Amino acid sequence: MGTDRRGLALSTDDPAAIAGIDTFVESFISYGVTAGAIFDAAKATPDQVLVNAKAAALHLFMQTGDAVANAAPFLARAEANLAQALPREKLWYELVRQWWADDIPAAIAAAEEIVRLFPADIAAMKLGQVHQFHLGDHPAMLRLAEAARAGCEDSPYFHGMLAFALEENNRLAEAEAAARHAIAMQRAEPWAHHAVAHVMEAQGRVREGASFMAEHSDTWAGCNSFMLTHNWWHLALFTMDSDDPERALRLFDEHVWGVWKEYSQDQVNAVSLLARLEFVGLHVGDRWQDVAQYLAGRLHEHVEPFLDLHYLLGLVRAGREASATELLGSMAEHARARTGKPGGDTWREVALPLGRGSLAYGDENWPEAFRQLGQGLPRCQEIGGSHAQRDLFHWLWLEAGYRAGAFDAIRPDLQARLAARPDVARHRRELARIA
């Protein structure tokens, strides 16, 4: 018997296993680059359930087409040794096994049970929140944070996670306070920086947001590619909303695209920023072609709707209509296969209309794009992603509506945006063009 760095009991006292677990947890909650230490621990201690479960989880977290196959041997070793595992370790195996089997509600239930019984397990809290976030269940993210508070309040990363959950529940003042508390505990807390960015973006505090993110950007160098590029993505959004899209494009070239082009989340950041830059009238050159070559191999993965929809839009904007059409057809097949299963309705009733709308947008069929996007938007939260990220599809709908001449339909939305973010001059210009 041993314990990890957070005082949680382990069924091993092997130093290699404990070091691998501790390094994985610390890297996972801080968006670091050393989570792969869990693979070394799995080689050194192949009979340890928790080590193998976390190694499988890291493979699944990569969101690649071969992630399920890569995770399978680790899960098999964990299953073979369950008799010697402690209750928390068995629950971790169950969490990851259900994730591997694509039963995300069951995986979330296992994460929630871990946190209920072992509130110091901050990695279970984080992974549970990730899955809740991908389902758009923001109230559950907040409940999970509150359940972990007693065991995790000593950690700045807990307060960063709490802050983001509060922001996604539109409790903006509380979110900013929690994030700033995390940063006071530890300045280099990138998820807390991210939460502050979300709050300021929602409130239209764009110049303040740009200053805040730039001020803390020196702490991101040690982050994994997602966190590094995503926080720079937020800074680029603030820069664009400050009427400096050319600088936002430079940030794309220097920080947002190019860290790990093969990674899904880096691709999402790239697609999202390029599309937004085009919305404000900037010509992005051949950058779509560079991004699209990394999307073309992902047509049949279907890890989650949020990813597929970004891949589809990137292919559309690069002029790769055949690949985009193939992806949309594969999404439809996947939706049919998931009939009656968790997430099936979201694929069929939300992702497919948004995908059809994106394809129609590429064809400049503005009325059809406006109609299809409008069909999916009311339930867009179900595809995953944050408010700020999903706003991309709302902007597609607005642009399609403008080009289709549906001024009366889009005017209330534009008015609401200006009221919420009066310092963003772009909103006034958008309203003026449909006057």
GROMACS .gro file of C-alpha atoms in nm, residues 26-27 29 39 56 116 126 128 146 185 208 221 249 283 287 314 317 336 346-347 406:
model
   21
   26GLU     CA    1  -0.008   1.707  -1.219
   27SER     CA    2   0.038   1.735  -1.595
   29ILE     CA    3  -0.471   1.921  -1.441
   39PHE     CA    4   0.328   0.502  -2.017
   56ALA     CA    5  -0.568   0.419  -2.156
  116ARG     CA    6  -1.827   1.172  -0.413
  126LYS     CA    7  -1.111   1.721  -1.426
  128GLY     CA    8  -1.555   1.427  -1.537
  146GLU     CA    9  -1.869   2.166  -0.557
  185MET     CA   10  -0.239   3.118  -0.552
  208GLU     CA   11  -0.875   4.466  -2.107
  221ALA     CA   12   0.547   2.811  -2.274
  249LEU     CA   13  -0.367   3.697  -3.830
  283HIS     CA   14  -0.815   3.768  -4.679
  287ARG     CA   15  -0.377   2.918  -4.495
  314GLY     CA   16  -1.222   2.376  -4.271
  317ARG     CA   17  -1.334   2.688  -4.677
  336ARG     CA   18  -2.785   0.623  -3.798
  346THR     CA   19  -2.742   1.507  -3.102
  347TRP     CA   20  -2.565   1.366  -3.407
  406ALA     CA   21  -3.303   3.774  -4.399
   0.00000   0.00000   0.00000
